[in-house]
CSV table of C-alpha atoms in Angstrom, one decimal:
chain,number,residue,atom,x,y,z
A,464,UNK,CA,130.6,93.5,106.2
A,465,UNK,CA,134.4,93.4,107.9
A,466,UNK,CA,137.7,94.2,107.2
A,467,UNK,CA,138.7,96.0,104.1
A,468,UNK,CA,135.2,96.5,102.8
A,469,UNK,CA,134.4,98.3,106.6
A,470,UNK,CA,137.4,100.3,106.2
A,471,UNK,CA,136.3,101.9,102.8
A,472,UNK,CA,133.0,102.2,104.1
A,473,UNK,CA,134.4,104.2,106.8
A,474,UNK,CA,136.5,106.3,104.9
A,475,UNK,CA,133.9,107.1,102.3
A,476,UNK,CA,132.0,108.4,105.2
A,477,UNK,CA,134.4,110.2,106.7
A,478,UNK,CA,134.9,112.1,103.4
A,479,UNK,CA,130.8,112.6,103.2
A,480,UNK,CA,129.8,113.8,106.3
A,481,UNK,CA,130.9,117.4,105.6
A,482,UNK,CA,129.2,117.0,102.4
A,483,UNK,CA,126.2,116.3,104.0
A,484,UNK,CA,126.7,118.6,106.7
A,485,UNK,CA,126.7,121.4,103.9
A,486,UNK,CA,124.2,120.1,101.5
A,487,UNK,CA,121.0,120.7,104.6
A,488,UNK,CA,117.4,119.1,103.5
A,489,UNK,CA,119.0,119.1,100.3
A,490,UNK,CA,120.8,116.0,101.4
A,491,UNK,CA,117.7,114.0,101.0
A,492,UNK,CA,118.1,113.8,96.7
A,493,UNK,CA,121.6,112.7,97.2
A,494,UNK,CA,120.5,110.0,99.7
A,495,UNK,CA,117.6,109.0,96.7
A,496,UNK,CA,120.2,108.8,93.9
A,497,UNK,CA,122.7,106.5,95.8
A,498,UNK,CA,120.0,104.0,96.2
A,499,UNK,CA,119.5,104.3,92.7
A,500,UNK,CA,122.8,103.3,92.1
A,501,UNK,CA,122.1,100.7,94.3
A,502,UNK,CA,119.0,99.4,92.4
A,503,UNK,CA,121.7,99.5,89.5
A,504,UNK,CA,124.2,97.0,91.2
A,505,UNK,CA,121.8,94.8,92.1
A,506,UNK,CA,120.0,94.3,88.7
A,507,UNK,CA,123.4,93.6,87.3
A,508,UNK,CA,126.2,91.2,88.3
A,509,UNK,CA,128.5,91.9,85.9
A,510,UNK,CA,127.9,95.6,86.6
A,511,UNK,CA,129.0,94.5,89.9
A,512,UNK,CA,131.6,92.7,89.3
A,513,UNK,CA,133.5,95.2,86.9
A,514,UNK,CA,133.2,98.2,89.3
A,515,UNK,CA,134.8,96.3,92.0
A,516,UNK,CA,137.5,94.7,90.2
A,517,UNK,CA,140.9,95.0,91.7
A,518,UNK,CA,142.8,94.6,88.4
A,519,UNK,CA,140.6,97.6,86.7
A,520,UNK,CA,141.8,100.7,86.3
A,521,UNK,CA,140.3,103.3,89.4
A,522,UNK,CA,139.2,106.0,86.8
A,523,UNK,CA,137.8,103.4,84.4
A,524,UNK,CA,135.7,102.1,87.2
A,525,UNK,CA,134.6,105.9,88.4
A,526,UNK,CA,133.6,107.1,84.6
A,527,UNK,CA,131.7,103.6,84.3
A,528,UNK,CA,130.0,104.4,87.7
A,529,UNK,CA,129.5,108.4,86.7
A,530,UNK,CA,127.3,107.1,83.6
A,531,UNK,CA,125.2,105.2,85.6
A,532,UNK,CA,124.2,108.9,87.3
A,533,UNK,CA,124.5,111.1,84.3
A,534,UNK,CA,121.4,112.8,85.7
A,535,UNK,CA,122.7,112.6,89.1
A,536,UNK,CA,123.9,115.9,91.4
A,537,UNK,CA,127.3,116.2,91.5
A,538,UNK,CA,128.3,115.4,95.0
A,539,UNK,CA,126.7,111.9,94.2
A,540,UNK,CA,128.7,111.2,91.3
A,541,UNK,CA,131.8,112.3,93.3
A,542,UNK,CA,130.9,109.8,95.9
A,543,UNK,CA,130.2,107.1,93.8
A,544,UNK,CA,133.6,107.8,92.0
A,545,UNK,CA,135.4,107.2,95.5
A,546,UNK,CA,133.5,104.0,96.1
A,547,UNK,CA,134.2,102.4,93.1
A,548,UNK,CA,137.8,103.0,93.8
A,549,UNK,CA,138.3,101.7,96.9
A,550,UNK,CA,138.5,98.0,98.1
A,551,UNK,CA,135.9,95.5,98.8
A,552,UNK,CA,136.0,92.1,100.1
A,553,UNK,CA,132.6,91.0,98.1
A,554,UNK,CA,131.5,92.7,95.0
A,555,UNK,CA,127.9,92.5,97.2
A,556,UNK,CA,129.7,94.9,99.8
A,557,UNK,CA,129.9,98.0,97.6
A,558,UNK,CA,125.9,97.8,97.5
A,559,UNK,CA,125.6,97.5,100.9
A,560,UNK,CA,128.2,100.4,101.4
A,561,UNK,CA,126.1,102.4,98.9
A,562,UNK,CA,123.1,102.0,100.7
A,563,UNK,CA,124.2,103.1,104.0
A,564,UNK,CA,125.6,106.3,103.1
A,565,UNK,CA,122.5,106.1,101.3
A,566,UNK,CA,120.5,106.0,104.8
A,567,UNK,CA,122.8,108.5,106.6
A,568,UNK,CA,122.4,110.8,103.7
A,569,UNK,CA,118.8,110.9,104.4
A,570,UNK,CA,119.4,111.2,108.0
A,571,UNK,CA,121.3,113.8,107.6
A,572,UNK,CA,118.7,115.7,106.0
A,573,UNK,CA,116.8,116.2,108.8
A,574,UNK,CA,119.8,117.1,110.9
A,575,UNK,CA,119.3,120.6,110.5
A,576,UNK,CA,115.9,121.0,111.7
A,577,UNK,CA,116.8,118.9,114.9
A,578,UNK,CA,114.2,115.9,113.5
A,579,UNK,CA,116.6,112.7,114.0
A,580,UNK,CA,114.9,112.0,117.4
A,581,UNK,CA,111.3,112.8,115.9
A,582,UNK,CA,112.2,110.1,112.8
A,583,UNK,CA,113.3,107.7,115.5
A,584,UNK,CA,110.4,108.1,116.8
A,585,UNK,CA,108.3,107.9,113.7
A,586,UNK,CA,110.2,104.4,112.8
A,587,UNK,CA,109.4,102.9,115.7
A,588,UNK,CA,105.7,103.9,115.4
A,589,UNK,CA,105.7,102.0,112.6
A,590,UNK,CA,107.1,98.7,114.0
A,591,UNK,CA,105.0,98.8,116.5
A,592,UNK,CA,102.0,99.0,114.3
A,593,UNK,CA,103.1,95.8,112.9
A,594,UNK,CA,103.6,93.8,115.6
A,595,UNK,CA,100.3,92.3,115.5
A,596,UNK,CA,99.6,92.4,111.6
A,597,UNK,CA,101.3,89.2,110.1
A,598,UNK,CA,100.1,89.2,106.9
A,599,UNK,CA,100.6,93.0,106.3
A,600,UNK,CA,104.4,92.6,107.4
A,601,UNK,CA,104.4,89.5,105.3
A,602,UNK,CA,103.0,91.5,102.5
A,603,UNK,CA,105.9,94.5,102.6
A,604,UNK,CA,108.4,91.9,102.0
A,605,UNK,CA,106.8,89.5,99.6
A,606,UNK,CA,108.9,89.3,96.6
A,607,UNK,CA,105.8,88.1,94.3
A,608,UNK,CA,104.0,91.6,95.0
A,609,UNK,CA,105.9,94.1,92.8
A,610,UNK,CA,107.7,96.7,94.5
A,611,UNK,CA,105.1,99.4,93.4
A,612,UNK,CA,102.4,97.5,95.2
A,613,UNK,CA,104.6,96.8,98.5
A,614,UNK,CA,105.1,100.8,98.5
A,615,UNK,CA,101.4,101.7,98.1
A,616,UNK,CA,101.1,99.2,101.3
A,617,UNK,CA,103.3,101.3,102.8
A,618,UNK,CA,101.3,104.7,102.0
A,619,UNK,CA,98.2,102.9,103.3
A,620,UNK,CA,100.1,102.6,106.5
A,621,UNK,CA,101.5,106.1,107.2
A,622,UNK,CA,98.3,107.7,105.5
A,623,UNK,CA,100.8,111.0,104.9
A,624,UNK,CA,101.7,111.2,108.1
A,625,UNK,CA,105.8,111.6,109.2
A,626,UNK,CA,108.4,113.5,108.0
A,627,UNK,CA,109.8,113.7,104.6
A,628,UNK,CA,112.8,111.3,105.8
A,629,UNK,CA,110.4,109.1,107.6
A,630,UNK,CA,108.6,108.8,104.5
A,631,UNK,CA,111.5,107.8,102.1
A,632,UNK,CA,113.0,105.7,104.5
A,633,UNK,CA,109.4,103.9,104.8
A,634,UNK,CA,109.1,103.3,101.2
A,635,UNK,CA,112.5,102.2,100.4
A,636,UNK,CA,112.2,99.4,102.8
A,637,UNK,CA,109.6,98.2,101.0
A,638,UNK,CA,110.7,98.9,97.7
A,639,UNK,CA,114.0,97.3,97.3
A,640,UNK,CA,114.3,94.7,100.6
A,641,UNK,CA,117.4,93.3,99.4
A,642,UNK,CA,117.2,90.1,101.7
A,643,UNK,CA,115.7,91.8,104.5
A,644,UNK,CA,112.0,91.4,106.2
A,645,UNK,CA,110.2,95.3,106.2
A,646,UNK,CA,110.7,95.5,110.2
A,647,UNK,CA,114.5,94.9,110.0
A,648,UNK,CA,115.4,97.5,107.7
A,649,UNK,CA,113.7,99.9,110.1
A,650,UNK,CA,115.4,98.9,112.7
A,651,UNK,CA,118.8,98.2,110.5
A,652,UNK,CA,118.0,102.3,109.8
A,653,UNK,CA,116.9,103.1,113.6
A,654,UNK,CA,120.7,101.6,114.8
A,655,UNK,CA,122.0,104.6,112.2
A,656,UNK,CA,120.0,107.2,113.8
A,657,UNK,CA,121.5,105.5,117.0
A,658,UNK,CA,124.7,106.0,115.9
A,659,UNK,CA,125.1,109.7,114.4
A,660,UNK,CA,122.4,110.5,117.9
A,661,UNK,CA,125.4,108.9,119.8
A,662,UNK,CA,123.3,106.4,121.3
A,663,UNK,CA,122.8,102.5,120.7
A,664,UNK,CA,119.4,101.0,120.5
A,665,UNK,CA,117.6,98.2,122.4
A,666,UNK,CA,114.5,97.2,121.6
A,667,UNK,CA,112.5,94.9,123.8
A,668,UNK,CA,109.6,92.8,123.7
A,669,UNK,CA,107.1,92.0,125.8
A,670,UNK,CA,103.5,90.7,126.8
A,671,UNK,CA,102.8,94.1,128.9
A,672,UNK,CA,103.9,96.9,129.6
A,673,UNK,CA,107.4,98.0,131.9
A,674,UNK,CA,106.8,99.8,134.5
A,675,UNK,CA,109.1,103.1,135.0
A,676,UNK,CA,111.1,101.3,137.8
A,677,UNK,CA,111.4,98.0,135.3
A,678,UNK,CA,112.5,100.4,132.3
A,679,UNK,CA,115.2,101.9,134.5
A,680,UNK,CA,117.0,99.4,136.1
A,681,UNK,CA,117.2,97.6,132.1
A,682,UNK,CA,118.5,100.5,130.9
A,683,UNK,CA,121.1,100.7,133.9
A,684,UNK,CA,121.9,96.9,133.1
A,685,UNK,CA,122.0,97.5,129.3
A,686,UNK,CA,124.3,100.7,129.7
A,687,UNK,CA,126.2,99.2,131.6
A,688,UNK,CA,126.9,96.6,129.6
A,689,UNK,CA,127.5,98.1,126.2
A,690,UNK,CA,129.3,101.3,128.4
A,691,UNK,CA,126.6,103.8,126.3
A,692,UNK,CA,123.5,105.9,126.8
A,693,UNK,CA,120.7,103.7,125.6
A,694,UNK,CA,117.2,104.3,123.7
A,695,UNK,CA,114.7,101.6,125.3
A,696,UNK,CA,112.3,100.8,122.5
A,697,UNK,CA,109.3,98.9,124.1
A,698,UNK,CA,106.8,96.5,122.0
A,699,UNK,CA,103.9,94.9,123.5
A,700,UNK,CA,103.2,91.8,121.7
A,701,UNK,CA,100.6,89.4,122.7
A,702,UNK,CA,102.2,86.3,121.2
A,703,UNK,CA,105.1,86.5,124.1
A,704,UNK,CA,103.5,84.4,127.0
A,705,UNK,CA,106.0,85.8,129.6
A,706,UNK,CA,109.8,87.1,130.0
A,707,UNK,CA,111.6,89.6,127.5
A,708,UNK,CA,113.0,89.7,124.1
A,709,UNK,CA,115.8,92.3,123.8
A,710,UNK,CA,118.1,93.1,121.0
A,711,UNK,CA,120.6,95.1,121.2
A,712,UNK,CA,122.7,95.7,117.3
A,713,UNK,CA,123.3,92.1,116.3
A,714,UNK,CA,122.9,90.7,120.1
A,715,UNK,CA,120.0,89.3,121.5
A,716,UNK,CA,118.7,88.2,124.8
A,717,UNK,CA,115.7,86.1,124.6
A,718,UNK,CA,114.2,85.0,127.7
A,719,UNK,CA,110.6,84.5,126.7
A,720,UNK,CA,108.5,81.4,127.9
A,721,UNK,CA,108.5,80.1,124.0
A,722,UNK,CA,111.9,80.6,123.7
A,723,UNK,CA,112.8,78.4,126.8
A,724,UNK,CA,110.6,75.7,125.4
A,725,UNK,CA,112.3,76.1,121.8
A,726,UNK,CA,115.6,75.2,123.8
A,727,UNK,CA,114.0,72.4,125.6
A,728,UNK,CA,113.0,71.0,122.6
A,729,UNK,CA,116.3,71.6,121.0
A,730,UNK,CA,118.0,69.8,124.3
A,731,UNK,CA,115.7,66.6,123.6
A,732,UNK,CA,116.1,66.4,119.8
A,733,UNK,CA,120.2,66.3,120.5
């Protein structure tokens, strides 16, 4: 997403935060009812279409996206009625927007009981679970398993273990993928806790283990780089035969033995 359809998104969520900020662990059903909305765009293309058509009418839009939610809280509707009337490049963007405010909405439940880092933490816990477990991560993804039977994967996993957040964010990403694999909406939702914790993620991966002194002087190279304080998420994969994989937002350095070879290959085939 880029230029007008980031700037509503960023206006929008100027305009929310305080609304989060006030609504506490209550925040979590708002973040649930936007991604019902956006479960609503998606099934529909026309739906889509008429609530981000430039030539309709702003309030025709907003009382056509307010009966979509008639059961909704109010502060929902409200947002929604702002989305609908803003610009977007793509009528696939105001999804998207929906769903991130959707994400931060959640996040910001947890805000007020100091949990972001412990969610962080509880994401990444997952990940790594799945680094070794193919067919399972295959599985959360799979669009020929209905969503209900991606989810109760899902539950198998965290056997009722995280926070409430943890637990929604979980499920959604195997509920409704929308183009994404299960491990790249977590860490599509970990670079949001990044962001309102201030901080940008990298997430490396590796045959073994780094050492402390290995850990610091990346994250003095990394912070350096992107001129931020940096989480260093570590996974241990046993399919990397040597160097490091590290992604950083969109960027990512690969320096692993398979990926040299991949280039050679490349190199020869050209």
């Amino acid at each position: 997403m880029r230029g007008t359809s980031r700037a509503s998104l960023q206006s929008a969520r100027d305009r929310f935060e305080p609304v989060l900020a006030a609504a506490g662990v209550h925040a979590l059903t708002l973040g649930k009812e936007l991604f019902a909305f956006v479960d609503a765009l998606d099934s529909s293309a026309s739906l889509r279409r008429a609530l981000t058509d430039p030539s309709v009418d702003a309030d025709a839009k907003g009382a056509l996206g307010a009966r979509l939610l008639t059961a909704a809280d109010s502060r929902t509707v409200e947002l929604v009625r702002d989305l609908v009337g803003s610009r977007w490049s793509t009528d696939g963007d105001l999804g998207d927007a929906a769903e991130e405010l959707g994400f931060h909405a959640v996040l910001a439940s947890t805000e007020s009981d100091d949990g972001l880092q412990k969610v962080e933490e509880e994401l990444f816990r997952i990940t790594r679970a799945l680094a070794g477990q193919r067919e399972l991560r295959r599985g959360l993804y799979e669009p020929r398993i209905r969503a209900a039977g991606r989810v109760a994967l899902v539950d198998g996993l965290l056997g009722g273990q995280g926070t409430a957040a943890t637990q929604v964010v979980a499920r959604r990403a195997a509920a409704a993928p929308r183009g994404r694999r299960y491990v790249a909406t977590l860490g599509y939702v970990g670079d949001l806790v990044a962001d309102r914790r201030s901080r940008q993620v990298a997430t490396v991966t590796s045959a073994t283990d780094l050492s402390p002194a290995q850990r610091d002087r990346l994250l003095g190279v990394l912070a350096a780089t992107y001129g931020r304080a940096i989480q260093l998420n570590v996974i241990v994969a046993s399919d990397v035969v040597g160097g490091l994989r590290v992604q950083v937002g969109p960027d990512v350095i690969d320096s692993t033995v398979f990926a040299r070879l991949a280039d050679a290959q490349r190199q020869l085939a050209s």
